[in-house]
CSV table of C-alpha atoms in Angstrom, one decimal:
chain,number,residue,atom,x,y,z
A,29,MET,CA,12.4,-31.7,11.9
A,30,THR,CA,10.1,-30.7,9.1
A,31,TYR,CA,12.0,-29.7,6.0
A,32,LEU,CA,10.8,-27.6,3.1
A,33,TRP,CA,12.8,-29.9,0.9
A,34,LYS,CA,14.9,-33.0,1.6
A,35,THR,CA,18.3,-32.5,0.1
A,36,THR,CA,18.0,-35.6,-2.1
A,37,GLU,CA,14.7,-34.2,-3.5
A,38,LEU,CA,16.2,-30.8,-4.0
A,39,ILE,CA,19.2,-32.1,-5.9
A,40,ALA,CA,17.1,-34.4,-8.1
A,41,ALA,CA,14.6,-31.7,-8.9
A,42,MET,CA,17.3,-29.3,-10.1
A,43,ASN,CA,19.4,-31.9,-11.9
A,44,GLY,CA,22.3,-30.8,-9.6
A,45,ARG,CA,25.3,-32.5,-8.1
A,46,ALA,CA,26.5,-32.3,-4.5
A,47,ILE,CA,29.9,-31.2,-3.2
A,48,GLY,CA,30.7,-31.5,0.5
A,49,ASP,CA,28.7,-32.8,3.4
A,50,MET,CA,25.1,-32.3,2.7
A,51,PRO,CA,22.4,-31.6,5.3
A,52,GLU,CA,19.4,-33.9,5.5
A,53,GLY,CA,17.2,-31.2,4.3
A,54,ILE,CA,16.6,-27.4,4.1
A,55,THR,CA,14.2,-25.2,6.1
A,56,GLY,CA,13.8,-22.5,3.4
A,57,ILE,CA,15.1,-20.8,0.3
A,58,THR,CA,16.6,-17.4,-0.1
A,59,ILE,CA,18.4,-15.4,-2.8
A,60,ASP,CA,19.5,-12.6,-0.3
A,61,SER,CA,22.6,-13.5,1.7
A,62,ARG,CA,21.6,-10.9,4.3
A,63,SER,CA,18.4,-12.7,5.2
A,64,ALA,CA,19.6,-16.3,5.0
A,65,GLY,CA,18.1,-18.2,7.9
A,66,LYS,CA,19.5,-21.2,9.8
A,67,GLY,CA,19.2,-24.3,7.6
A,68,GLU,CA,18.1,-22.5,4.4
A,69,ALA,CA,19.5,-22.9,0.9
A,70,PHE,CA,21.1,-19.8,-0.6
A,71,PHE,CA,20.6,-19.6,-4.4
A,72,ALA,CA,23.5,-17.6,-5.9
A,73,ILE,CA,21.5,-15.9,-8.6
A,74,LYS,CA,23.2,-13.4,-10.9
A,75,GLY,CA,21.1,-10.2,-11.2
A,76,GLU,CA,21.5,-7.0,-13.1
A,77,ASN,CA,23.6,-5.4,-10.4
A,78,PHE,CA,25.0,-8.2,-8.2
A,79,ASP,CA,26.1,-11.8,-8.6
A,80,GLY,CA,25.1,-14.0,-5.7
A,81,HIS,CA,28.3,-16.0,-6.0
A,82,ASP,CA,30.1,-13.0,-4.5
A,83,PHE,CA,28.0,-13.4,-1.3
A,84,ILE,CA,28.3,-17.1,-0.5
A,85,THR,CA,30.4,-16.6,2.5
A,86,ALA,CA,28.0,-14.0,3.9
A,87,ALA,CA,25.1,-16.4,3.3
A,88,MET,CA,26.9,-19.1,5.3
A,89,VAL,CA,27.7,-16.8,8.1
A,90,SER,CA,24.0,-15.8,8.2
A,91,GLY,CA,23.0,-19.4,8.7
A,92,ALA,CA,22.6,-21.0,5.2
A,93,ALA,CA,23.1,-24.8,5.3
A,94,VAL,CA,23.9,-25.2,1.6
A,95,CYS,CA,24.5,-22.9,-1.4
A,96,VAL,CA,23.3,-23.5,-5.0
A,97,VAL,CA,25.9,-22.4,-7.5
A,98,CYS,CA,26.6,-22.3,-11.2
A,99,GLU,CA,29.0,-24.9,-12.7
A,100,GLY,CA,30.8,-22.2,-14.6
A,101,LYS,CA,31.6,-20.3,-11.3
A,102,LEU,CA,33.0,-23.3,-9.5
A,103,PRO,CA,36.7,-22.6,-10.5
A,104,ALA,CA,36.5,-19.1,-9.1
A,105,LEU,CA,35.2,-20.4,-5.7
A,106,GLY,CA,38.6,-22.2,-5.2
A,107,LYS,CA,38.7,-24.3,-2.0
A,108,PHE,CA,35.4,-23.2,-0.7
A,109,THR,CA,34.4,-25.8,2.0
A,110,ALA,CA,30.7,-25.2,2.4
A,111,PRO,CA,28.2,-27.7,1.1
A,112,LEU,CA,27.4,-26.8,-2.5
A,113,ILE,CA,24.8,-28.0,-5.0
A,114,VAL,CA,26.1,-27.4,-8.5
A,115,VAL,CA,23.8,-26.7,-11.4
A,116,ASP,CA,24.2,-25.6,-15.0
A,117,ASP,CA,22.5,-22.2,-14.2
A,118,VAL,CA,21.2,-21.1,-10.8
A,119,LEU,CA,18.0,-19.4,-12.1
A,120,ALA,CA,17.2,-22.4,-14.3
A,121,GLY,CA,17.8,-24.7,-11.3
A,122,LEU,CA,15.3,-22.6,-9.3
A,123,GLU,CA,12.8,-22.8,-12.2
A,124,ARG,CA,13.1,-26.6,-12.2
A,125,LEU,CA,12.5,-26.7,-8.5
A,126,ALA,CA,9.4,-24.5,-8.9
A,127,LEU,CA,8.0,-27.0,-11.4
A,128,ALA,CA,8.7,-29.8,-8.9
A,129,ALA,CA,7.0,-27.9,-6.2
A,130,ARG,CA,3.9,-27.4,-8.4
A,131,ALA,CA,3.8,-31.1,-9.3
A,132,ARG,CA,3.9,-32.2,-5.7
A,133,THR,CA,1.3,-29.9,-4.2
A,134,LYS,CA,-2.4,-30.6,-3.7
A,135,ALA,CA,-3.1,-26.9,-3.0
A,136,LYS,CA,-5.6,-24.9,-4.9
A,137,ILE,CA,-3.6,-22.3,-6.8
A,138,ILE,CA,-4.8,-18.8,-7.5
A,139,ALA,CA,-2.9,-16.4,-9.8
A,140,VAL,CA,-3.5,-12.6,-9.9
A,141,THR,CA,-2.6,-10.2,-12.6
A,142,GLY,CA,-3.9,-6.9,-14.0
A,143,SER,CA,-2.8,-3.3,-14.6
A,144,ALA,CA,-3.6,-2.2,-11.0
A,145,GLY,CA,-4.6,-3.8,-7.8
A,146,LYS,CA,-2.5,-7.0,-8.2
A,147,THR,CA,-0.7,-6.8,-4.9
A,148,THR,CA,-3.7,-5.6,-2.9
A,149,THR,CA,-5.9,-8.4,-4.3
A,150,LYS,CA,-3.1,-11.0,-3.6
A,151,GLU,CA,-2.8,-9.7,0.0
A,152,ALA,CA,-6.6,-9.8,0.5
A,153,LEU,CA,-6.6,-13.4,-0.7
A,154,ARG,CA,-3.7,-14.3,1.6
A,155,HIS,CA,-5.4,-12.6,4.6
A,156,SER,CA,-8.9,-13.9,4.1
A,157,LEU,CA,-8.0,-17.5,3.0
A,158,SER,CA,-5.8,-17.8,6.1
A,159,ALA,CA,-9.1,-18.0,8.1
A,160,VAL,CA,-9.9,-21.3,6.4
A,161,GLY,CA,-6.6,-23.0,5.7
A,162,LYS,CA,-2.9,-22.9,5.3
A,163,VAL,CA,-1.9,-20.2,2.8
A,164,HIS,CA,1.3,-19.6,0.9
A,165,ALA,CA,1.5,-16.4,-1.1
A,166,SER,CA,4.0,-14.2,-2.9
A,167,ALA,CA,6.0,-11.9,-0.7
A,168,ALA,CA,5.9,-8.2,-1.4
A,169,SER,CA,5.7,-7.9,-5.2
A,170,PHE,CA,7.6,-11.0,-6.1
A,171,ASN,CA,5.9,-11.2,-9.5
A,172,ASN,CA,8.8,-11.3,-12.0
A,173,HIS,CA,11.1,-13.8,-13.7
A,174,TRP,CA,12.8,-14.8,-10.4
A,175,GLY,CA,10.0,-13.8,-7.9
A,176,VAL,CA,7.4,-16.2,-9.3
A,177,PRO,CA,9.6,-19.4,-9.4
A,178,LEU,CA,11.1,-18.5,-6.0
A,179,THR,CA,7.7,-18.2,-4.5
A,180,MET,CA,6.6,-21.5,-5.9
A,181,ALA,CA,9.8,-23.3,-4.9
A,182,LYS,CA,9.3,-22.0,-1.3
A,183,MET,CA,5.8,-23.4,-1.1
A,184,PRO,CA,5.5,-26.1,1.6
A,185,GLU,CA,4.1,-29.4,0.5
A,186,ASP,CA,1.1,-29.2,2.9
A,187,THR,CA,-0.1,-25.8,1.6
A,188,GLU,CA,-3.9,-25.7,1.1
A,189,TYR,CA,-4.1,-22.4,-0.9
A,190,GLY,CA,-1.4,-20.9,-3.0
A,191,VAL,CA,-1.7,-17.2,-4.1
A,192,PHE,CA,0.6,-15.9,-6.8
A,193,GLU,CA,1.0,-12.4,-8.2
A,194,VAL,CA,2.1,-12.4,-11.8
A,195,GLY,CA,3.4,-9.1,-13.4
A,196,MET,CA,4.7,-7.9,-16.7
A,197,ASN,CA,5.7,-4.8,-18.6
A,198,HIS,CA,6.4,-6.5,-22.0
A,199,PRO,CA,4.6,-9.0,-24.1
A,200,GLY,CA,5.5,-12.7,-23.5
A,201,GLU,CA,6.5,-12.2,-19.8
A,202,ILE,CA,3.4,-13.7,-18.3
A,203,ARG,CA,3.6,-16.6,-20.7
A,204,ASN,CA,7.0,-17.5,-19.4
A,205,LEU,CA,5.9,-17.2,-15.7
A,206,ILE,CA,2.5,-18.8,-15.7
A,207,LYS,CA,4.0,-22.2,-16.6
A,208,PHE,CA,5.4,-22.3,-13.0
A,209,VAL,CA,2.1,-21.4,-11.4
A,210,GLN,CA,-0.4,-23.5,-13.4
A,211,PRO,CA,-3.3,-21.9,-11.5
A,212,ASP,CA,-6.7,-23.5,-10.8
A,213,VAL,CA,-8.1,-19.9,-10.8
A,214,ALA,CA,-6.7,-16.8,-12.6
A,215,ILE,CA,-7.9,-13.3,-11.8
A,216,ILE,CA,-7.4,-10.2,-14.0
A,217,THR,CA,-8.2,-7.2,-11.9
A,218,ILE,CA,-8.4,-4.5,-14.6
A,219,ILE,CA,-6.8,-3.4,-17.9
A,220,ALA,CA,-5.4,0.1,-17.7
A,221,ALA,CA,-2.6,2.3,-19.0
A,222,ALA,CA,0.2,0.8,-16.9
A,223,HIS,CA,3.5,0.3,-18.8
A,224,LEU,CA,1.8,1.9,-21.8
A,225,GLY,CA,5.2,3.0,-23.1
A,226,PHE,CA,5.9,-0.6,-24.1
A,227,PHE,CA,2.6,-1.1,-26.0
A,228,LYS,CA,0.6,0.6,-28.7
A,229,ASN,CA,-2.7,0.7,-26.9
A,230,LEU,CA,-4.8,-0.9,-24.1
A,231,ASP,CA,-5.8,-3.8,-26.4
A,232,GLU,CA,-2.2,-4.8,-26.6
A,233,ILE,CA,-2.0,-4.7,-22.8
A,234,ALA,CA,-5.1,-6.9,-22.6
A,235,ASP,CA,-3.5,-9.4,-25.0
A,236,ALA,CA,-0.4,-9.5,-22.8
A,237,LYS,CA,-2.4,-10.0,-19.6
A,238,SER,CA,-4.4,-12.8,-21.4
A,239,GLU,CA,-1.3,-14.9,-21.5
A,240,ILE,CA,-2.2,-16.0,-18.0
A,241,PHE,CA,-5.0,-18.1,-19.5
A,242,GLU,CA,-2.4,-20.4,-21.2
A,243,GLY,CA,-1.3,-21.7,-17.8
A,244,ILE,CA,-4.7,-22.4,-16.3
A,245,VAL,CA,-5.1,-26.2,-15.5
A,246,PRO,CA,-7.7,-28.2,-17.4
A,247,GLY,CA,-11.1,-27.5,-15.8
A,248,GLY,CA,-9.8,-24.3,-14.3
A,249,THR,CA,-11.4,-20.9,-14.0
A,250,ALA,CA,-10.8,-17.3,-15.2
A,251,ILE,CA,-12.3,-14.5,-13.1
A,252,LEU,CA,-12.6,-11.3,-15.0
A,253,ASN,CA,-13.8,-7.7,-14.3
A,254,ARG,CA,-17.2,-7.5,-15.9
A,255,ASP,CA,-17.1,-3.7,-15.6
A,256,ASP,CA,-13.9,-3.5,-17.6
A,257,ALA,CA,-14.2,-2.1,-21.1
A,258,ARG,CA,-12.0,-4.9,-22.3
A,259,TYR,CA,-14.0,-7.7,-20.7
A,260,ARG,CA,-15.1,-9.1,-24.1
A,261,LEU,CA,-11.6,-9.1,-25.4
A,262,LEU,CA,-10.4,-11.0,-22.3
A,263,GLU,CA,-13.4,-13.4,-22.4
A,264,HIS,CA,-12.6,-14.2,-26.1
A,265,ALA,CA,-8.9,-14.8,-25.2
A,266,ALA,CA,-9.9,-17.1,-22.4
A,267,LYS,CA,-12.2,-19.1,-24.6
A,268,THR,CA,-9.5,-19.4,-27.3
A,269,ALA,CA,-7.1,-20.7,-24.7
A,270,GLY,CA,-9.6,-23.4,-23.7
A,271,VAL,CA,-10.4,-22.1,-20.2
A,272,ALA,CA,-13.3,-24.2,-18.9
A,273,HIS,CA,-15.1,-21.6,-16.8
A,274,ILE,CA,-15.1,-17.8,-17.3
A,275,LEU,CA,-16.8,-15.9,-14.6
A,276,GLY,CA,-17.3,-12.1,-14.1
A,277,PHE,CA,-17.2,-9.8,-11.1
A,278,GLY,CA,-18.5,-6.3,-10.8
A,279,GLU,CA,-21.7,-4.3,-10.9
A,280,ASN,CA,-22.7,-5.6,-14.4
A,281,ALA,CA,-26.0,-7.4,-14.2
A,282,ARG,CA,-24.4,-10.5,-15.7
A,283,SER,CA,-21.7,-10.8,-13.1
A,284,LYS,CA,-21.4,-14.1,-11.3
A,285,PHE,CA,-19.9,-12.2,-8.3
A,286,LYS,CA,-22.0,-9.1,-8.2
A,287,LEU,CA,-22.0,-5.9,-6.1
A,288,ILE,CA,-25.5,-5.3,-4.8
A,289,LYS,CA,-24.9,-2.5,-2.2
A,290,CYS,CA,-21.9,-0.4,-1.3
A,291,ALA,CA,-21.3,2.1,1.5
A,292,LEU,CA,-17.9,3.8,1.4
A,293,HIS,CA,-16.4,5.1,4.6
A,294,SER,CA,-13.0,6.8,5.5
A,295,GLU,CA,-11.5,3.7,7.0
A,296,HIS,CA,-13.6,0.8,5.7
A,297,SER,CA,-16.4,-0.2,3.3
A,298,ASP,CA,-19.7,-2.1,3.9
A,299,ILE,CA,-21.1,-4.1,1.0
A,300,VAL,CA,-23.6,-6.7,0.0
A,301,ALA,CA,-22.2,-9.1,-2.6
A,302,ARG,CA,-24.1,-11.7,-4.5
A,303,ILE,CA,-21.8,-14.7,-4.8
A,304,ASP,CA,-23.2,-17.4,-7.1
A,305,GLY,CA,-26.7,-16.3,-6.4
A,306,LYS,CA,-26.4,-15.9,-2.6
A,307,ASP,CA,-26.3,-12.5,-0.9
A,308,ILE,CA,-23.6,-11.9,1.7
A,309,SER,CA,-22.9,-8.8,3.8
A,310,VAL,CA,-19.2,-7.9,4.1
A,311,ARG,CA,-17.2,-5.3,5.9
A,312,ILE,CA,-13.9,-4.6,4.2
A,313,GLY,CA,-11.3,-3.3,6.6
A,314,ALA,CA,-9.4,-1.3,4.0
A,315,PRO,CA,-11.2,1.7,2.4
A,316,GLY,CA,-11.7,2.6,-1.2
A,317,ARG,CA,-14.0,1.8,-4.1
A,318,HIS,CA,-11.2,0.0,-6.0
A,319,ILE,CA,-10.8,-2.3,-3.0
A,320,VAL,CA,-14.5,-3.1,-3.1
A,321,GLN,CA,-14.2,-4.1,-6.7
A,322,ASN,CA,-11.3,-6.5,-6.2
A,323,THR,CA,-12.9,-7.9,-3.1
A,324,LEU,CA,-15.7,-9.3,-5.4
A,325,ALA,CA,-12.9,-11.2,-7.2
A,326,VAL,CA,-11.5,-12.4,-3.8
A,327,LEU,CA,-14.9,-13.7,-2.7
A,328,GLY,CA,-15.4,-15.3,-6.1
A,329,ALA,CA,-12.1,-17.1,-6.0
A,330,ALA,CA,-12.8,-18.4,-2.5
A,331,HIS,CA,-16.1,-19.8,-3.8
A,332,VAL,CA,-14.5,-21.4,-6.8
A,333,VAL,CA,-11.8,-23.2,-4.8
A,334,GLY,CA,-14.3,-24.5,-2.3
A,335,ALA,CA,-13.4,-22.3,0.7
A,336,ASP,CA,-15.9,-21.3,3.3
A,337,VAL,CA,-17.0,-18.0,1.8
A,338,ALA,CA,-18.8,-16.9,5.1
A,339,LYS,CA,-15.5,-17.2,7.0
A,340,VAL,CA,-13.6,-15.5,4.3
A,341,ALA,CA,-16.0,-12.6,4.4
A,342,VAL,CA,-15.6,-12.2,8.1
A,343,ALA,CA,-11.8,-12.2,7.8
A,344,LEU,CA,-12.0,-9.3,5.3
A,345,GLY,CA,-13.2,-7.1,8.1
A,346,THR,CA,-9.7,-7.1,9.6
A,347,LEU,CA,-8.0,-6.4,6.2
A,348,THR,CA,-5.6,-3.5,6.4
A,349,ALA,CA,-3.7,-1.6,3.7
A,350,GLU,CA,0.0,-2.5,3.2
A,351,LYS,CA,3.0,-0.1,3.4
A,352,GLY,CA,3.2,1.9,0.2
A,353,ARG,CA,-0.2,0.7,-0.8
A,354,GLY,CA,-2.6,2.8,1.2
A,355,LYS,CA,-1.3,2.3,4.7
A,356,ARG,CA,-2.7,5.0,7.0
A,357,HIS,CA,-0.5,6.9,9.5
A,358,VAL,CA,-2.3,9.1,12.1
A,359,LEU,CA,0.4,11.7,13.1
A,360,SER,CA,0.5,14.2,15.9
A,361,ILE,CA,0.7,17.9,15.2
A,362,GLY,CA,0.2,20.6,17.8
A,363,SER,CA,-2.7,19.6,20.0
A,364,GLY,CA,-4.3,17.5,17.2
A,365,HIS,CA,-3.4,15.1,14.5
A,366,PHE,CA,-3.6,14.6,10.7
A,367,THR,CA,-3.8,11.5,8.5
A,368,LEU,CA,-1.1,10.5,6.0
A,369,ILE,CA,-2.1,7.8,3.5
A,370,ASP,CA,1.0,6.1,2.1
A,371,ASP,CA,0.3,5.0,-1.5
A,372,SER,CA,3.9,5.6,-2.6
A,373,TYR,CA,4.8,2.2,-4.0
A,374,ASN,CA,3.4,2.5,-7.5
A,375,ALA,CA,1.2,4.6,-9.8
A,376,ASN,CA,-0.5,4.4,-13.1
A,377,PRO,CA,-3.6,6.3,-14.4
A,378,ALA,CA,-6.0,3.7,-13.0
A,379,SER,CA,-4.4,3.6,-9.5
A,380,MET,CA,-4.0,7.3,-9.4
A,381,ARG,CA,-7.7,7.8,-10.1
A,382,ALA,CA,-8.5,5.3,-7.4
A,383,ALA,CA,-6.3,7.0,-4.9
A,384,LEU,CA,-7.7,10.4,-5.6
A,385,SER,CA,-11.3,9.0,-5.3
A,386,LEU,CA,-10.3,7.6,-1.9
A,387,LEU,CA,-9.0,10.9,-0.8
A,388,GLY,CA,-12.2,12.6,-1.8
A,389,GLU,CA,-14.1,10.1,0.4
A,390,GLN,CA,-12.1,11.0,3.5
A,391,ASP,CA,-13.6,12.8,6.4
A,392,VAL,CA,-11.7,15.9,7.5
A,393,SER,CA,-12.2,17.5,10.9
A,394,GLY,CA,-12.1,21.2,12.0
A,395,LYS,CA,-10.1,23.2,9.5
A,396,GLY,CA,-8.7,20.1,7.9
A,397,ARG,CA,-8.1,19.9,4.1
A,398,ARG,CA,-7.7,17.1,1.6
A,399,VAL,CA,-4.1,17.3,0.3
A,400,ALA,CA,-2.8,15.4,-2.7
A,401,VAL,CA,1.0,14.8,-2.9
A,402,LEU,CA,1.6,13.4,-6.4
A,403,GLY,CA,4.7,12.3,-8.3
A,404,GLY,CA,5.1,11.1,-11.9
A,405,MET,CA,3.8,7.9,-13.4
A,406,LEU,CA,6.6,6.1,-15.2
A,407,GLU,CA,6.7,3.9,-18.3
A,408,LEU,CA,3.9,5.7,-20.1
A,409,GLY,CA,6.1,6.6,-23.1
A,410,ARG,CA,4.6,9.0,-25.7
A,411,PHE,CA,1.3,8.9,-23.8
A,412,SER,CA,2.9,10.4,-20.6
A,413,ALA,CA,2.0,14.1,-21.0
A,414,ARG,CA,-1.7,13.4,-21.9
A,415,LEU,CA,-2.2,10.9,-19.1
A,416,HIS,CA,-0.7,13.2,-16.5
A,417,ARG,CA,-2.9,16.1,-17.7
A,418,ASP,CA,-5.9,13.8,-17.5
A,419,LEU,CA,-5.4,13.6,-13.7
A,420,ALA,CA,-6.9,17.1,-13.4
A,421,GLU,CA,-10.5,15.7,-13.7
A,422,PRO,CA,-10.3,13.3,-10.8
A,423,ILE,CA,-8.5,15.9,-8.7
A,424,ILE,CA,-11.4,18.4,-9.3
A,425,ASP,CA,-14.0,15.7,-8.7
A,426,ALA,CA,-12.4,14.7,-5.4
A,427,LYS,CA,-12.6,18.4,-4.2
A,428,ILE,CA,-8.9,18.4,-3.3
A,429,ASP,CA,-7.9,21.6,-1.4
A,430,LYS,CA,-4.1,21.6,-2.2
A,431,VAL,CA,-1.9,19.7,-4.6
A,432,PHE,CA,1.9,19.2,-4.2
A,433,LEU,CA,3.8,17.9,-7.2
A,434,ALA,CA,7.3,16.5,-7.8
A,435,GLY,CA,9.1,14.9,-10.7
A,436,PRO,CA,9.6,16.0,-14.3
A,437,GLU,CA,6.8,13.9,-15.8
A,438,ILE,CA,4.0,15.5,-13.7
A,439,THR,CA,4.8,19.2,-14.4
A,440,VAL,CA,2.2,19.3,-17.2
A,441,LEU,CA,-0.5,18.6,-14.6
A,442,SER,CA,-0.1,22.0,-13.0
A,443,GLU,CA,-1.0,23.6,-16.3
A,444,ALA,CA,-4.2,21.6,-16.6
A,445,LEU,CA,-5.5,22.4,-13.1
A,446,PRO,CA,-7.8,25.4,-12.5
A,447,VAL,CA,-6.0,28.6,-11.4
A,448,GLU,CA,-8.0,28.8,-8.2
A,449,LEU,CA,-6.7,25.4,-7.0
A,450,LYS,CA,-3.6,25.8,-4.9
A,451,VAL,CA,-0.7,23.9,-6.6
A,452,GLU,CA,2.9,23.7,-5.4
A,453,TYR,CA,5.7,22.1,-7.5
A,454,ARG,CA,9.1,21.1,-6.2
A,455,GLN,CA,12.1,19.7,-8.1
A,456,SER,CA,13.2,17.2,-5.5
A,457,VAL,CA,11.6,15.0,-2.9
A,458,SER,CA,13.5,16.6,-0.1
A,459,GLU,CA,12.2,20.1,-1.1
A,460,LEU,CA,8.7,18.7,-1.3
A,461,THR,CA,9.0,17.1,2.1
A,462,SER,CA,10.1,20.4,3.7
A,463,SER,CA,7.1,22.3,2.0
A,464,LEU,CA,4.6,19.6,3.0
A,465,ALA,CA,5.8,19.5,6.6
A,466,GLY,CA,5.4,23.3,6.9
A,467,PHE,CA,2.0,23.2,5.4
A,468,VAL,CA,0.1,20.4,7.2
A,469,ARG,CA,-2.2,21.1,10.1
A,470,ALA,CA,-4.6,19.3,12.4
A,471,GLY,CA,-7.5,17.7,10.6
A,472,ASP,CA,-5.8,17.3,7.3
A,473,VAL,CA,-5.8,14.1,5.2
A,474,VAL,CA,-2.8,13.8,3.0
A,475,MET,CA,-2.5,11.3,0.1
A,476,VAL,CA,1.0,10.5,-1.2
A,477,LYS,CA,1.0,8.7,-4.6
A,478,ALA,CA,3.7,8.2,-7.2
A,479,SER,CA,5.6,5.6,-9.2
A,480,ASN,CA,8.2,3.8,-7.0
A,481,GLY,CA,11.1,5.2,-8.9
A,482,ILE,CA,10.1,8.8,-7.9
A,483,GLY,CA,11.2,8.0,-4.4
A,484,PHE,CA,8.1,9.2,-2.4
A,485,SER,CA,8.7,6.4,0.1
A,486,LYS,CA,11.5,8.6,1.5
A,487,LEU,CA,9.0,11.4,1.9
A,488,VAL,CA,6.7,9.2,3.9
A,489,GLU,CA,9.6,8.0,6.0
A,490,GLN,CA,10.7,11.5,6.8
A,491,MET,CA,7.1,12.7,7.6
A,492,THR,CA,6.5,9.8,10.0
A,493,GLN,CA,9.9,10.5,11.7
A,494,LYS,CA,9.1,14.2,12.0
A,495,PHE,CA,5.6,13.8,13.3
A,496,LYS,CA,5.0,11.1,16.0
A,497,PRO,CA,2.3,8.5,15.5
A,498,VAL,CA,-0.9,8.8,17.5
A,499,GLU,CA,-2.3,5.9,19.5
A,500,LYS,CA,-5.6,4.5,18.1
A,501,ALA,CA,-7.6,5.5,21.2
A,502,GLU,CA,-6.3,9.0,21.1
A,503,ALA,CA,-7.0,9.3,17.3
A,504,ALA,CA,-10.6,8.1,17.9
A,505,ALA,CA,-11.1,10.7,20.5
């Protein structure tokens, strides 16, 4: 059997001690007792709301072969008979295992951060690099203080490309995380007003994102958005950190990975990109100008790590948007259908503008309309009202026909929109869902976008339950 970790290596890496009959090795790692697979190690991490030590029995029932527990919790476990690895602190033990995983791998490691587009870029890298080698990447948005070390600890030894998303909402967070990743290549997608409530201005956000440079391995590469207003600030920070190679992507004439041509369509984009002096035609399966921009970084990273860029480019043609991040649902209504674009997972001013631009690019049929369903953007602090009002411009530019709003933060937007634009505000998501369901008709394209805490994922779920999905062949017809 092939093990993720042999038990002796696992114990040594974490400075742990064994209690009970140990398995020869483990097949995986989990921190969720409900998803523990056969032969996996369950790490009983203490979180904000739950303590993993309370779920050890459930993890063993689910199939876990061994549990990693804290020394201080041992007396409370009593005569628990399952195999245990005892450490001083479970999260600290996971972090030590992450460092051991990084030390043993020969994989090329790519880290992605930025104010918007992190997960989409990470998924594009995962998808396209899978065409040329064995890829291990962050699951969902595992980009925080436990998600990053967990992802690294779970990386198989024979991985060829590792892709890690690194997030933050306070200064110092990336600095603490990037030491586990130690990337060969670090990408910063864009600097924008995400989490601005925790910073004075965008320069401070750029400084915080620049912490990623501190972890780049000697001889490594930073790939930066050459079209970003804070490119120079990031470039200076990378040089100060001693990064060997600093390369830009974008439309700027000095970009190493440059956009030459771009044709945007409702469901895909066709581009010509110049990658290190060579032009390559690429079809991108997921639509949107923001996807195009970050694809340049994906192609650039593939080039830097020595992957076959031509094969990576072909793979991008089958890229699709993820749930909550632009996934498209074609839903039946009457004798026709409408399109629901689910971008409900997160929102900040940059990603809102990108989503609205994408909506404006969508083709509508018959009497169809472009409908924006928008919720509040969280963590903007004292800038919140102004940044929500500023959404009026991209809404007008996209020629939106109807706007639905929900959430206290976004009420100011209705005041900033022209009186001739149809705007409907509802206090709750359930009220909004009811209004939207009664409004939509065949030919409509509906964009749903909000910060995750607003709960618009429930709206999407209810709409996809109320209206049946249409088969692809039927939708094309």
